[in-house]
Coordinates of C-alpha atoms in Angstrom, one line a residue:
Chain A
M1 CA 177.5 98.0 174.1
N2 CA 176.8 98.9 177.7
A3 CA 175.6 102.6 177.6
E4 CA 176.5 103.0 181.3
N5 CA 180.0 101.7 181.0
P6 CA 181.0 101.8 177.3
K7 CA 184.0 99.9 176.1
P8 CA 187.1 101.9 175.2
I9 CA 187.5 102.3 171.5
I10 CA 190.9 103.8 171.6
V11 CA 193.6 102.6 174.0
L12 CA 197.2 104.1 174.0
E13 CA 199.7 102.2 176.1
N14 CA 203.0 104.0 176.9
L15 CA 203.0 105.7 173.5
V16 CA 206.3 107.2 172.4
K17 CA 207.1 109.1 169.3
I18 CA 210.5 110.4 168.5
Y19 CA 211.2 112.3 165.3
R20 CA 214.7 112.0 163.9
Q21 CA 216.2 114.8 161.9
G22 CA 219.6 113.5 160.9
K23 CA 221.4 112.8 164.2
L24 CA 219.0 115.0 166.1
E25 CA 216.2 113.2 168.0
V26 CA 213.1 115.2 168.8
P27 CA 210.7 113.5 171.2
A28 CA 207.2 114.5 170.4
V29 CA 205.2 112.1 172.6
R30 CA 206.8 110.6 175.8
G31 CA 204.9 107.7 177.3
V32 CA 201.2 108.6 176.9
N33 CA 198.6 106.2 178.4
L34 CA 195.0 106.9 177.4
E35 CA 191.6 105.3 177.0
I36 CA 188.8 106.9 174.9
K37 CA 185.4 105.4 175.2
S38 CA 182.6 105.3 172.6
G39 CA 180.5 108.4 172.5
E40 CA 183.1 110.7 174.1
F41 CA 183.5 114.3 172.9
T42 CA 187.1 114.8 173.9
A43 CA 189.6 117.5 173.3
I44 CA 193.3 117.0 173.5
S45 CA 194.7 120.4 174.3
G46 CA 198.1 121.9 174.8
P47 CA 200.5 124.5 173.5
S48 CA 202.1 124.2 170.0
G49 CA 204.6 121.3 170.0
S50 CA 203.0 119.5 172.9
G51 CA 202.3 116.4 170.7
K52 CA 198.5 116.8 170.1
T53 CA 198.6 116.3 166.3
T54 CA 201.1 113.5 166.7
V55 CA 198.9 111.6 169.1
L56 CA 195.9 112.1 166.7
N57 CA 198.0 110.9 163.7
I58 CA 199.1 107.8 165.5
I59 CA 195.5 107.0 166.6
G60 CA 194.4 107.4 163.0
A61 CA 197.2 105.1 161.7
L62 CA 198.6 107.9 159.7
D63 CA 201.9 107.7 161.5
D64 CA 203.7 104.9 163.4
P65 CA 204.7 105.2 167.0
T66 CA 208.3 104.8 168.0
D67 CA 207.3 102.7 171.0
G68 CA 204.1 101.7 172.8
K69 CA 200.9 100.2 171.6
V70 CA 197.8 101.6 170.0
F71 CA 194.5 99.8 170.0
V72 CA 191.4 100.9 167.9
E73 CA 188.3 98.9 168.8
G74 CA 190.6 96.3 170.4
I75 CA 192.8 95.9 167.3
H76 CA 196.5 96.4 167.8
L77 CA 197.5 98.7 164.9
A78 CA 201.1 97.3 164.8
S79 CA 199.7 93.9 163.8
L80 CA 198.0 95.3 160.7
S81 CA 199.5 95.4 157.2
R82 CA 199.5 98.7 155.2
S83 CA 196.4 97.7 153.2
A84 CA 194.6 96.6 156.4
L85 CA 195.5 100.0 158.0
S86 CA 194.1 101.6 154.8
K87 CA 190.9 99.7 155.2
L88 CA 190.7 100.5 158.9
R89 CA 191.0 104.2 158.1
R90 CA 188.3 103.9 155.5
D91 CA 185.8 102.0 157.6
R92 CA 186.4 102.9 161.2
I93 CA 188.1 106.3 161.4
G94 CA 186.9 109.7 160.1
F95 CA 189.2 112.6 159.8
V96 CA 188.6 116.3 159.9
F97 CA 191.7 118.4 159.2
Q98 CA 192.6 121.9 160.0
A99 CA 193.1 122.8 156.3
Y100 CA 189.8 121.0 155.3
N101 CA 191.7 118.8 152.9
L102 CA 188.9 118.3 150.4
I103 CA 189.7 116.9 146.9
P104 CA 189.5 120.0 144.7
V105 CA 188.3 118.3 141.6
L106 CA 185.3 116.7 143.4
T107 CA 182.1 118.4 144.3
A108 CA 180.8 118.7 147.9
F109 CA 178.6 115.7 147.3
E110 CA 181.4 113.7 145.7
N111 CA 183.8 114.6 148.5
A112 CA 181.4 113.4 151.1
E113 CA 180.5 110.3 149.1
I114 CA 184.1 109.2 148.4
V115 CA 184.5 106.8 151.4
L116 CA 181.1 105.2 150.8
A117 CA 182.0 104.7 147.1
L118 CA 185.3 103.1 148.2
Q119 CA 183.3 100.8 150.5
G120 CA 181.1 99.8 147.6
V121 CA 177.9 101.1 149.0
A122 CA 175.1 101.1 146.4
V123 CA 174.6 104.4 144.5
K124 CA 171.1 104.9 145.8
D125 CA 172.0 104.3 149.4
R126 CA 175.0 106.5 149.3
R127 CA 173.1 109.3 147.7
E128 CA 170.4 109.1 150.4
R129 CA 173.1 109.0 153.2
V130 CA 175.2 111.8 151.8
M131 CA 172.3 114.1 150.9
G132 CA 171.0 113.6 154.5
L133 CA 174.4 114.4 156.0
L134 CA 174.9 117.5 153.8
A135 CA 171.5 118.7 155.1
D136 CA 172.6 117.9 158.7
V137 CA 175.7 120.1 158.3
G138 CA 173.7 122.8 156.6
L139 CA 174.8 122.5 153.0
E140 CA 171.5 121.7 151.4
G141 CA 171.6 122.9 147.8
M142 CA 175.4 123.2 147.7
E143 CA 176.1 119.6 146.9
H144 CA 177.3 120.4 143.3
R145 CA 179.8 123.1 144.3
R146 CA 183.4 122.4 144.2
P147 CA 185.6 123.3 147.2
D148 CA 186.8 126.5 145.5
Q149 CA 183.2 127.6 145.4
L150 CA 182.7 127.2 149.1
S151 CA 183.8 129.3 152.1
G152 CA 186.2 127.9 154.6
G153 CA 183.4 127.0 157.0
Q154 CA 181.4 125.4 154.3
Q155 CA 184.4 123.3 153.3
Q156 CA 184.9 122.2 156.9
R157 CA 181.3 121.1 157.0
V158 CA 181.8 119.0 153.9
A159 CA 184.9 117.5 155.7
I160 CA 182.7 116.7 158.7
A161 CA 180.1 115.1 156.4
R162 CA 182.9 113.1 154.8
A163 CA 184.3 112.0 158.1
I164 CA 181.0 110.6 159.5
A165 CA 179.6 109.3 156.2
S166 CA 180.7 105.7 156.8
N167 CA 179.6 105.6 160.5
P168 CA 183.2 105.4 161.8
A169 CA 184.0 104.4 165.4
V170 CA 185.7 107.7 165.9
V171 CA 186.2 111.0 164.2
L172 CA 189.6 112.5 164.7
A173 CA 189.5 116.3 164.3
D174 CA 192.8 118.1 164.1
E175 CA 192.3 121.8 165.0
P176 CA 189.0 121.9 163.1
T177 CA 188.2 125.5 164.0
A178 CA 191.7 126.9 163.5
N179 CA 191.0 128.3 160.0
V180 CA 187.5 129.7 160.4
D181 CA 186.1 132.8 162.1
S182 CA 184.6 132.4 165.6
S183 CA 181.0 132.4 164.5
T184 CA 181.7 129.7 161.9
A185 CA 183.6 127.8 164.6
E186 CA 180.6 127.9 166.9
K187 CA 178.4 126.6 164.1
L188 CA 180.8 123.8 163.3
L189 CA 181.1 122.8 167.0
S190 CA 177.3 122.8 167.3
I191 CA 177.1 120.5 164.3
M192 CA 179.7 118.1 165.8
E193 CA 178.1 118.3 169.2
K194 CA 174.7 117.4 167.6
L195 CA 176.2 114.5 165.7
N196 CA 177.8 113.3 169.0
R197 CA 174.6 113.5 171.0
K198 CA 172.1 112.3 168.4
Q199 CA 174.2 109.8 166.4
H200 CA 176.7 108.9 169.2
V201 CA 179.6 109.7 167.0
T202 CA 182.8 109.7 169.1
F203 CA 184.9 112.9 168.5
V204 CA 188.5 113.4 169.5
F205 CA 189.8 116.9 168.8
S206 CA 193.3 118.3 169.0
T207 CA 192.9 122.0 169.8
H208 CA 194.0 125.0 171.6
D209 CA 190.8 126.8 170.8
Q210 CA 189.0 127.8 174.0
K211 CA 185.6 127.4 172.3
V212 CA 186.3 123.8 171.6
M213 CA 187.5 123.2 175.1
D214 CA 184.4 124.9 176.5
R215 CA 182.2 122.4 174.6
A216 CA 184.3 119.2 175.2
R217 CA 183.2 116.9 177.9
R218 CA 186.7 115.6 178.5
I219 CA 189.9 117.6 178.2
I220 CA 193.2 115.9 178.0
H221 CA 196.0 118.4 178.5
L222 CA 199.4 117.6 176.9
V223 CA 202.6 119.4 177.9
D224 CA 205.9 118.4 176.3
G225 CA 204.5 115.1 175.0
K226 CA 203.0 114.0 178.3
I227 CA 199.5 114.1 179.8
S228 CA 199.6 116.8 182.4
N229 CA 195.9 116.8 183.2
D230 CA 192.8 114.6 182.2
E231 CA 189.6 116.4 183.1
I232 CA 186.1 114.8 182.7
R233 CA 183.3 117.4 182.9
E234 CA 180.1 115.3 182.8
Chain B
M1 CA 185.4 105.2 143.0
R2 CA 185.1 107.1 139.8
V3 CA 188.7 106.9 138.9
F4 CA 188.2 108.1 135.3
K5 CA 186.1 111.1 136.3
M6 CA 188.6 112.2 138.9
A7 CA 191.5 111.5 136.5
W8 CA 189.8 113.5 133.7
R9 CA 189.2 116.5 136.0
N10 CA 192.8 116.3 137.2
V11 CA 194.0 116.3 133.7
W12 CA 192.3 119.6 133.0
R13 CA 193.2 121.3 136.3
N14 CA 196.3 122.8 134.7
R15 CA 195.0 123.3 131.2
R16 CA 198.1 124.9 129.8
R17 CA 200.5 122.2 131.0
T18 CA 198.2 119.5 129.8
I19 CA 197.9 121.1 126.4
V20 CA 201.7 121.6 126.2
T21 CA 202.2 117.9 127.2
I22 CA 199.6 116.6 124.7
A23 CA 201.1 118.9 122.0
A24 CA 204.6 117.6 122.6
M25 CA 203.3 114.0 122.4
S26 CA 201.2 114.7 119.3
L27 CA 204.1 116.4 117.6
A28 CA 206.4 113.5 118.4
L29 CA 203.9 111.1 117.1
F30 CA 203.3 113.1 114.0
S31 CA 207.0 113.4 113.3
M32 CA 207.6 109.8 113.9
I33 CA 204.8 108.7 111.6
Q34 CA 206.0 111.0 108.9
Y35 CA 209.7 109.9 109.5
S36 CA 208.6 106.3 109.5
G37 CA 206.7 106.8 106.2
L38 CA 209.5 108.7 104.6
M39 CA 212.2 106.2 105.7
T40 CA 210.0 103.3 104.5
G41 CA 209.4 105.2 101.2
Y42 CA 213.2 105.8 100.9
L43 CA 214.0 102.2 101.6
H44 CA 211.3 100.9 99.3
G45 CA 212.4 103.4 96.6
M46 CA 216.0 102.2 97.0
E47 CA 215.0 98.6 96.9
R48 CA 212.7 99.3 93.9
N49 CA 215.5 101.0 92.0
I50 CA 217.8 98.2 92.7
L51 CA 215.4 95.5 91.7
D52 CA 213.1 97.1 89.1
L53 CA 215.8 99.1 87.2
E54 CA 218.9 97.0 87.4
M55 CA 219.0 93.7 89.1
G56 CA 215.7 92.0 89.3
D57 CA 215.3 89.7 92.3
I58 CA 217.5 86.9 91.0
Q59 CA 220.1 86.6 88.3
I60 CA 221.3 83.5 86.4
F61 CA 224.8 83.4 84.8
A62 CA 226.8 80.8 83.1
S63 CA 228.7 78.9 85.8
D64 CA 232.0 80.8 85.7
Y65 CA 230.7 84.1 84.4
L66 CA 231.0 86.0 87.7
D67 CA 234.6 84.9 88.1
K68 CA 235.5 85.6 84.5
P69 CA 232.9 88.0 83.0
S70 CA 233.6 87.4 79.3
I71 CA 231.6 87.6 76.2
Y72 CA 232.3 83.9 75.7
N73 CA 230.7 82.7 79.0
R74 CA 227.1 82.4 78.0
I75 CA 224.0 80.5 79.1
E76 CA 223.2 78.3 76.1
N77 CA 219.6 77.8 75.1
P78 CA 218.2 80.5 77.3
G79 CA 214.8 80.2 75.7
D80 CA 214.2 76.8 77.2
L81 CA 215.3 77.9 80.7
I82 CA 213.1 81.1 80.5
K83 CA 210.1 78.9 79.5
K84 CA 210.7 76.6 82.5
L85 CA 211.0 79.6 84.8
E86 CA 207.8 81.1 83.5
A87 CA 206.0 77.8 83.9
A88 CA 207.1 77.9 87.6
G89 CA 205.5 81.4 88.0
Y90 CA 208.6 83.6 87.4
H91 CA 209.2 86.3 84.9
A92 CA 212.6 86.1 83.2
S93 CA 214.5 87.7 80.4
G94 CA 218.0 87.2 79.0
R95 CA 220.5 90.0 78.5
L96 CA 223.7 90.2 76.6
K97 CA 226.6 92.2 77.9
G98 CA 229.9 93.3 76.5
G99 CA 232.3 96.2 76.9
G100 CA 233.9 98.6 74.4
L101 CA 234.5 102.2 73.4
A102 CA 231.8 104.7 72.5
A103 CA 232.7 107.9 70.7
G104 CA 230.8 111.0 69.9
E105 CA 231.9 113.7 67.5
N106 CA 234.6 115.1 69.9
S107 CA 235.1 112.6 72.7
S108 CA 235.0 109.0 73.6
A109 CA 234.4 106.9 76.7
G110 CA 234.4 103.3 77.9
A111 CA 231.0 101.7 77.7
V112 CA 229.1 98.6 78.7
F113 CA 226.7 97.4 75.9
R114 CA 223.5 95.6 76.9
G115 CA 221.5 93.8 74.4
V116 CA 217.9 93.3 75.4
D117 CA 214.7 92.1 73.9
P118 CA 212.5 95.1 74.6
G119 CA 209.3 93.2 74.8
Q120 CA 210.6 90.4 77.1
D121 CA 212.7 92.8 79.2
A122 CA 209.7 94.9 80.1
S123 CA 208.5 91.9 82.2
V124 CA 211.6 92.1 84.4
S125 CA 212.7 95.7 84.3
D126 CA 211.2 99.2 84.4
V127 CA 214.3 100.7 82.8
Y128 CA 212.1 101.4 79.7
K129 CA 210.1 103.8 81.8
H130 CA 213.1 105.8 82.9
V131 CA 213.9 107.6 79.7
L132 CA 214.8 111.2 80.4
R133 CA 214.8 112.4 76.7
G134 CA 213.8 110.6 73.5
E135 CA 212.4 107.1 73.3
W136 CA 213.1 103.6 74.6
L137 CA 214.4 100.9 72.2
D138 CA 212.2 99.9 69.3
V139 CA 212.8 96.7 67.3
G140 CA 211.8 98.7 64.2
E141 CA 214.9 100.9 64.8
P142 CA 217.8 98.4 65.1
A143 CA 220.4 101.1 64.9
G144 CA 218.9 103.0 67.8
I145 CA 220.6 103.0 71.2
V146 CA 219.6 104.4 74.6
I147 CA 222.5 105.6 76.7
G148 CA 223.2 106.7 80.3
R149 CA 222.9 110.3 81.2
R150 CA 226.5 110.8 82.2
L151 CA 227.7 109.0 79.2
A152 CA 225.7 111.4 77.1
L153 CA 227.4 114.3 78.8
S154 CA 230.9 112.7 78.4
L155 CA 230.3 112.1 74.7
D156 CA 228.5 115.4 74.4
V157 CA 225.7 113.8 72.5
D158 CA 221.9 113.9 72.8
V159 CA 218.8 112.4 71.2
G160 CA 219.3 112.2 67.4
D161 CA 223.1 112.4 67.5
E162 CA 225.4 109.6 66.2
V163 CA 227.7 107.5 68.3
V164 CA 230.4 105.1 67.0
V165 CA 230.8 101.9 69.0
L166 CA 234.1 100.0 68.9
S167 CA 234.9 96.6 70.5
Q168 CA 236.4 93.2 69.8
A169 CA 233.8 90.8 68.6
A170 CA 233.5 87.2 69.8
D171 CA 235.1 86.0 66.6
G172 CA 238.1 88.2 67.1
S173 CA 237.2 90.7 64.5
M174 CA 236.9 94.4 65.1
A175 CA 233.3 95.3 66.1
N176 CA 232.4 98.8 65.0
D177 CA 229.2 100.4 63.9
L178 CA 227.4 103.7 63.8
F179 CA 224.4 104.1 66.1
K180 CA 221.8 106.8 66.6
V181 CA 221.0 108.0 70.1
Q182 CA 217.3 107.2 70.5
G183 CA 217.0 108.0 74.1
V184 CA 218.9 109.2 77.2
L185 CA 218.1 107.5 80.5
K186 CA 217.3 109.1 83.8
S187 CA 219.7 108.2 86.6
I188 CA 219.6 104.5 87.0
G189 CA 222.9 103.7 88.8
E190 CA 226.5 104.5 88.6
E191 CA 227.4 101.8 86.0
V192 CA 224.5 102.6 83.7
D193 CA 224.8 106.3 84.1
R194 CA 228.5 106.5 83.3
G195 CA 228.7 103.9 80.6
G196 CA 225.5 102.1 79.8
I197 CA 224.4 101.6 76.2
Y198 CA 221.2 99.6 75.7
M199 CA 220.6 98.2 72.2
I200 CA 218.3 95.6 70.7
D201 CA 219.6 92.1 71.4
Q202 CA 219.7 91.2 67.7
T203 CA 221.8 94.4 67.0
F204 CA 224.2 93.3 69.8
R205 CA 224.5 89.8 68.3
E206 CA 225.4 91.2 64.9
L207 CA 227.8 93.8 66.4
M208 CA 229.6 91.4 68.7
V209 CA 229.1 88.3 66.6
V210 CA 227.3 86.4 69.3
P211 CA 224.9 84.2 67.4
D212 CA 223.3 82.5 70.4
G213 CA 223.1 82.4 74.3
V214 CA 222.8 85.2 76.8
H215 CA 225.2 86.4 79.5
Q216 CA 222.6 86.8 82.2
I217 CA 219.0 86.1 82.8
I218 CA 217.1 88.5 85.0
V219 CA 214.4 86.8 87.1
R220 CA 211.5 88.4 89.0
K221 CA 209.7 86.4 91.7
P222 CA 206.1 86.7 92.7
P223 CA 205.9 89.2 95.5
T224 CA 204.6 86.7 98.0
V225 CA 207.5 84.2 97.6
P226 CA 210.4 84.9 100.0
L227 CA 213.6 85.7 98.3
D228 CA 215.6 82.8 99.7
K229 CA 213.0 80.3 98.7
A230 CA 212.7 81.7 95.2
T231 CA 216.5 81.7 94.8
D232 CA 216.6 78.0 95.8
E233 CA 213.8 77.2 93.4
V234 CA 215.3 79.1 90.5
A235 CA 218.7 77.5 91.2
S236 CA 217.1 74.0 91.0
I237 CA 215.4 74.9 87.7
A238 CA 218.6 76.5 86.3
D239 CA 220.7 73.4 87.3
G240 CA 224.4 73.8 86.3
A241 CA 224.1 77.6 86.1
D242 CA 225.2 80.1 88.7
T243 CA 222.1 81.5 90.4
R244 CA 222.3 84.5 92.8
S245 CA 219.8 86.6 94.6
W246 CA 220.2 90.4 94.5
R247 CA 221.3 90.3 98.2
Q248 CA 224.1 87.9 97.3
L249 CA 225.2 90.0 94.3
T250 CA 225.2 93.2 96.3
P251 CA 225.7 92.3 99.9
T252 CA 227.0 95.7 100.9
L253 CA 223.8 97.3 99.5
A254 CA 221.6 94.8 101.2
S255 CA 223.3 95.3 104.5
M256 CA 223.0 99.1 104.0
L257 CA 219.3 98.8 103.6
D258 CA 219.0 96.5 106.6
S259 CA 221.1 98.9 108.7
S260 CA 219.0 101.8 107.5
R261 CA 215.9 100.0 108.9
G262 CA 217.8 99.6 112.2
A263 CA 218.8 103.3 112.2
M264 CA 215.1 104.2 111.7
Y265 CA 214.1 102.2 114.9
F266 CA 217.1 103.7 116.7
M267 CA 215.9 107.2 115.7
F268 CA 212.4 106.2 117.0
V269 CA 213.9 105.3 120.4
I270 CA 215.9 108.5 120.7
V271 CA 212.9 110.8 119.9
F272 CA 210.5 108.8 122.1
L273 CA 213.0 108.8 125.0
A274 CA 213.1 112.6 124.7
I275 CA 209.3 112.6 124.8
A276 CA 209.4 110.2 127.8
I277 CA 211.5 112.8 129.7
V278 CA 208.9 115.5 128.9
I279 CA 206.1 113.2 130.1
L280 CA 208.1 112.1 133.2
N281 CA 208.6 115.8 134.0
A282 CA 205.0 116.7 133.5
M283 CA 203.7 113.8 135.5
L284 CA 206.2 114.4 138.3
M285 CA 205.1 118.0 138.4
A286 CA 201.5 116.9 138.4
V287 CA 202.1 114.4 141.2
F288 CA 204.3 116.6 143.4
E289 CA 202.0 119.6 143.3
R290 CA 199.2 117.3 144.4
I291 CA 201.2 115.4 147.0
R292 CA 199.0 116.7 149.8
E293 CA 195.9 115.4 148.0
F294 CA 197.4 112.0 147.6
G295 CA 198.1 112.1 151.3
I296 CA 194.5 113.0 152.0
L297 CA 193.3 110.2 149.7
K298 CA 195.5 107.7 151.5
A299 CA 194.4 109.1 154.9
I300 CA 190.7 108.6 154.2
G301 CA 191.4 105.0 153.2
V302 CA 191.9 105.1 149.4
A303 CA 194.0 102.0 148.6
P304 CA 197.4 102.6 147.0
W305 CA 196.2 100.7 143.9
V306 CA 193.4 103.2 143.3
V307 CA 195.8 106.1 143.6
F308 CA 198.2 104.4 141.2
K309 CA 195.3 103.7 138.8
T310 CA 194.3 107.4 139.0
V311 CA 197.7 108.7 138.0
I312 CA 198.0 106.1 135.2
T313 CA 194.5 106.9 134.0
E314 CA 195.5 110.6 133.7
T315 CA 198.5 109.5 131.6
I316 CA 196.3 107.3 129.4
I317 CA 193.8 110.2 128.9
Q318 CA 196.6 112.5 127.8
T319 CA 198.3 109.9 125.6
G320 CA 194.9 109.0 124.1
L321 CA 194.2 112.6 123.2
A322 CA 197.8 113.0 121.8
I323 CA 197.4 109.8 119.7
A324 CA 194.1 111.1 118.3
A325 CA 195.5 114.6 117.6
G326 CA 198.8 113.2 116.2
G327 CA 197.1 110.5 114.2
I328 CA 194.5 112.9 112.7
L329 CA 197.1 115.4 111.7
S330 CA 199.3 112.7 110.2
I331 CA 196.7 111.4 107.7
P332 CA 196.6 114.5 105.4
A333 CA 200.4 114.9 105.6
A334 CA 200.8 111.2 104.9
I335 CA 198.5 111.4 101.9
Y336 CA 200.4 114.5 100.6
L337 CA 203.8 113.0 101.1
S338 CA 202.9 109.6 99.5
T339 CA 201.2 111.3 96.6
Y340 CA 203.5 114.3 95.8
G341 CA 206.5 113.6 98.0
I342 CA 209.4 116.0 98.6
N343 CA 211.0 117.4 95.5
L344 CA 214.7 117.0 95.7
S345 CA 215.4 117.9 92.1
S346 CA 218.4 119.8 93.0
M347 CA 219.9 116.5 93.9
S348 CA 218.8 114.9 90.7
G349 CA 221.2 112.2 89.5
A350 CA 222.4 111.5 93.0
S351 CA 223.1 107.9 93.8
I352 CA 223.8 106.0 97.0
M353 CA 226.3 103.2 96.6
G354 CA 225.9 103.3 92.9
I355 CA 222.1 103.1 93.0
A356 CA 220.0 105.9 91.6
W357 CA 218.0 107.9 94.1
D358 CA 214.6 109.1 92.9
P359 CA 214.6 113.0 93.2
I360 CA 211.0 112.9 94.3
W361 CA 211.1 111.4 97.8
K362 CA 207.8 109.9 98.5
S363 CA 206.5 108.4 101.7
S364 CA 205.3 104.8 101.9
F365 CA 202.5 104.2 104.4
S366 CA 201.0 101.0 105.8
V367 CA 199.1 100.2 108.9
Q368 CA 202.4 99.4 110.6
T369 CA 203.7 102.9 109.7
F370 CA 201.0 104.2 112.0
T371 CA 200.8 101.5 114.6
G372 CA 204.5 101.3 115.2
P373 CA 205.0 104.9 116.5
V374 CA 201.6 104.7 118.3
V375 CA 202.5 101.6 120.2
M376 CA 206.0 102.9 121.0
L377 CA 204.6 106.3 122.2
A378 CA 202.1 104.6 124.4
A379 CA 204.6 102.1 125.9
I380 CA 207.2 104.8 126.6
V381 CA 204.8 107.2 128.1
L382 CA 203.3 104.6 130.4
M383 CA 206.8 103.6 131.5
A384 CA 207.6 107.3 132.2
A385 CA 204.4 107.6 134.3
L386 CA 205.2 104.5 136.4
Y387 CA 207.5 106.2 138.8
P388 CA 205.2 109.2 139.6
A389 CA 202.3 106.8 139.9
L390 CA 204.1 104.5 142.3
K391 CA 205.4 107.5 144.2
A392 CA 201.8 108.7 144.6
A393 CA 200.5 105.3 145.5
F394 CA 203.0 104.5 148.2
I395 CA 203.6 107.8 149.8
R396 CA 203.0 107.9 153.6
P397 CA 199.9 109.9 154.3
V398 CA 201.3 111.9 157.2
A399 CA 204.4 112.9 155.2
A400 CA 202.3 113.8 152.2
M401 CA 199.9 116.0 154.1
H402 CA 202.8 117.9 155.6
H403 CA 204.4 118.4 152.2
R404 CA 204.8 122.0 151.3

C-alpha cells in the first residue's frame, strides 16, 4: 500500500436506496458517489433521515442497494453470495452500533473474542489479542463481566474491541456516541482516534454529534440522501 | 464458536419459561410412558386372559365340529396326537364339551359342561388359578364341579351346595346326576361366567356316555414361535383335523386388540402434537424476543448455519433435561403400576367382548415402553423447533436489528 496515496477501500458508485412501504416509495439515498481510503477517520453527518445509517448499512453489506454499485477492497458486493457476504462482514468489516449490540449471555471477553473464534484463530492467540484490545480500550480486569454488569460507555468499548479484533479493513460506527454522556463520548473518540493513528484502522462514522465531527479528518455531509458537502481537514 | 455454551446460557435467560417448557415436556413424557405401560399391560392382560384362561394359542377340532358342534363330533385317539404335539415342543390337552341344564334348589339355567384332565389341562390353561371361592377340580372328588360366577348367582348356589345336571347322553339316554359345587370361578369370560361347568373328564364321559375321543384340543406354542408358523405346524401334525389359531377363532377380538394398539399410537400423536405446539410457542417467543441479537450475530459475520445450530442446541438442551426428568419420574411410577396396578374392583366381573378383564389393571413395561415416547418426543420437539431455528438463521441482519 502506498502511504502517500492509499487505495480506496470503499467505493460507492451512484448509490440509490429506496424503501418501499406498500405502494409508497421512500427514497433514502439518491445517487451517492464516494471513495473512502485506507486509514481515513471519516464522519458521515447530516440530519435525521438524511440517509447516513442507510449508507453505512449498505457499505457493511447489511442491506442491499436499490441501484448503484458498492465495492469493498475492490470487491463488488452484488457479486457475492449471502455466505460470502457473511464471511466478508466477519473478516473485513467491523461494526460499532449506537445501541452497543453486545450478546447479553457472553462476557466482555467472549463478546470481543467471538469474531476471532468464528475465524478459527487458536485459543492462545485470540486470548492474547483480546486481552490486549480490552486493555487498549481501558477494560482491563472487566473481561469476565457480562454486558448488564457494564456501563453504557464500557459496553461501547467492548463493541469497539469486538469491531477491531479481526483487523478489519474498515470499522463502520453508527452513531457510536449517541447513547453515552459527553465525557464518555470523548473517551470513546480518543480510543478510536488512537486506534486509527497507531493501528491505522479505518473508521467511518455516521453521526450528528459535533464532538465526532470535530475529531473527524473528513466530513461528508448528507442532505436528503445526497452528498451536499465533502470536507477534508488534513 | 462455543455454540453449546451460548445455547446453555440462552436457555437459562428466561428461567421461568424454560422451567415451564421443560415441565410440560416432562409431564407429557411421563404421561405417555405411563399410558404406554398401562395400555400395553391392558392389551397383554386381555391377550393373556384370552389365551391363558380360555383359548390357548391354537385349537384342534374334529373336521366338522365348528360347523356342527355336536357331542358326536370328536377327535379320536387324542392321546396319540397330544404325544406328537408334545414331541414337537407344544403343550396340549383335550377337552370334552357338551350342553345341558343345571339346576339349584330353586332355579335352573342352561350350561356348557367341560370335561378336563386337571393335571394335563394345567399345562395349557391357567383357569385352575382363577377360583374365586372353594377349590379347583380334584380327581379324588369325581362328583365335584367348578362353576362360573354368574351361573352360581343364577342358580343361587355356592361352594358345598348341590347342583343337578340334566342333558341327553351320547347314547340317547337321559344324562342326569347330582354334583357338589367344589369351586366358583372368578370372571373368565362371558360364556364360562354365565354357564360354565367344569368337571373331571372321566365324570363327563360317564355322565354323557362318551367313552373315548375329545371335542377339542387346546395347544400352547413356545413363546418364541410366531402364531402363524405354529398353526401351520400343528395343522400338519393334526392332519385331517380342523386346526385354528385363536386369531382365526375370534377375529373380532384379534382385530380389537390390533386397533387398540393403533389407538395407543394415535393417542401418542395427539398428546405429542399438543406438546409440539407448546414447544413451538416457547421457541418462537425465545427467537422473536432475541431477534435483534440474531441480527447482530449475522451482522458480525456469524454464518446462518451457526445461528440455526444455536437455536436447535437450545431445544436439544431443554428436551434432554425434560427426558431426564420425565424418565426419572417415570421409573418409580412404572414400578408401582406394574407391581400393584390400579385397583378397579368396582368393575370386577366386567368383560370386553366376552373376555374377562382383570380388575387390577397393571402396567407392562419394556425398553420400548420408554424409548417409544422418548423418541417421539425428541422427534416432534425438534420438528417444532425447525421453523424458529430457520427463521433465526435466515433473517436479514438489518431487518432484525431494527426489530422492536
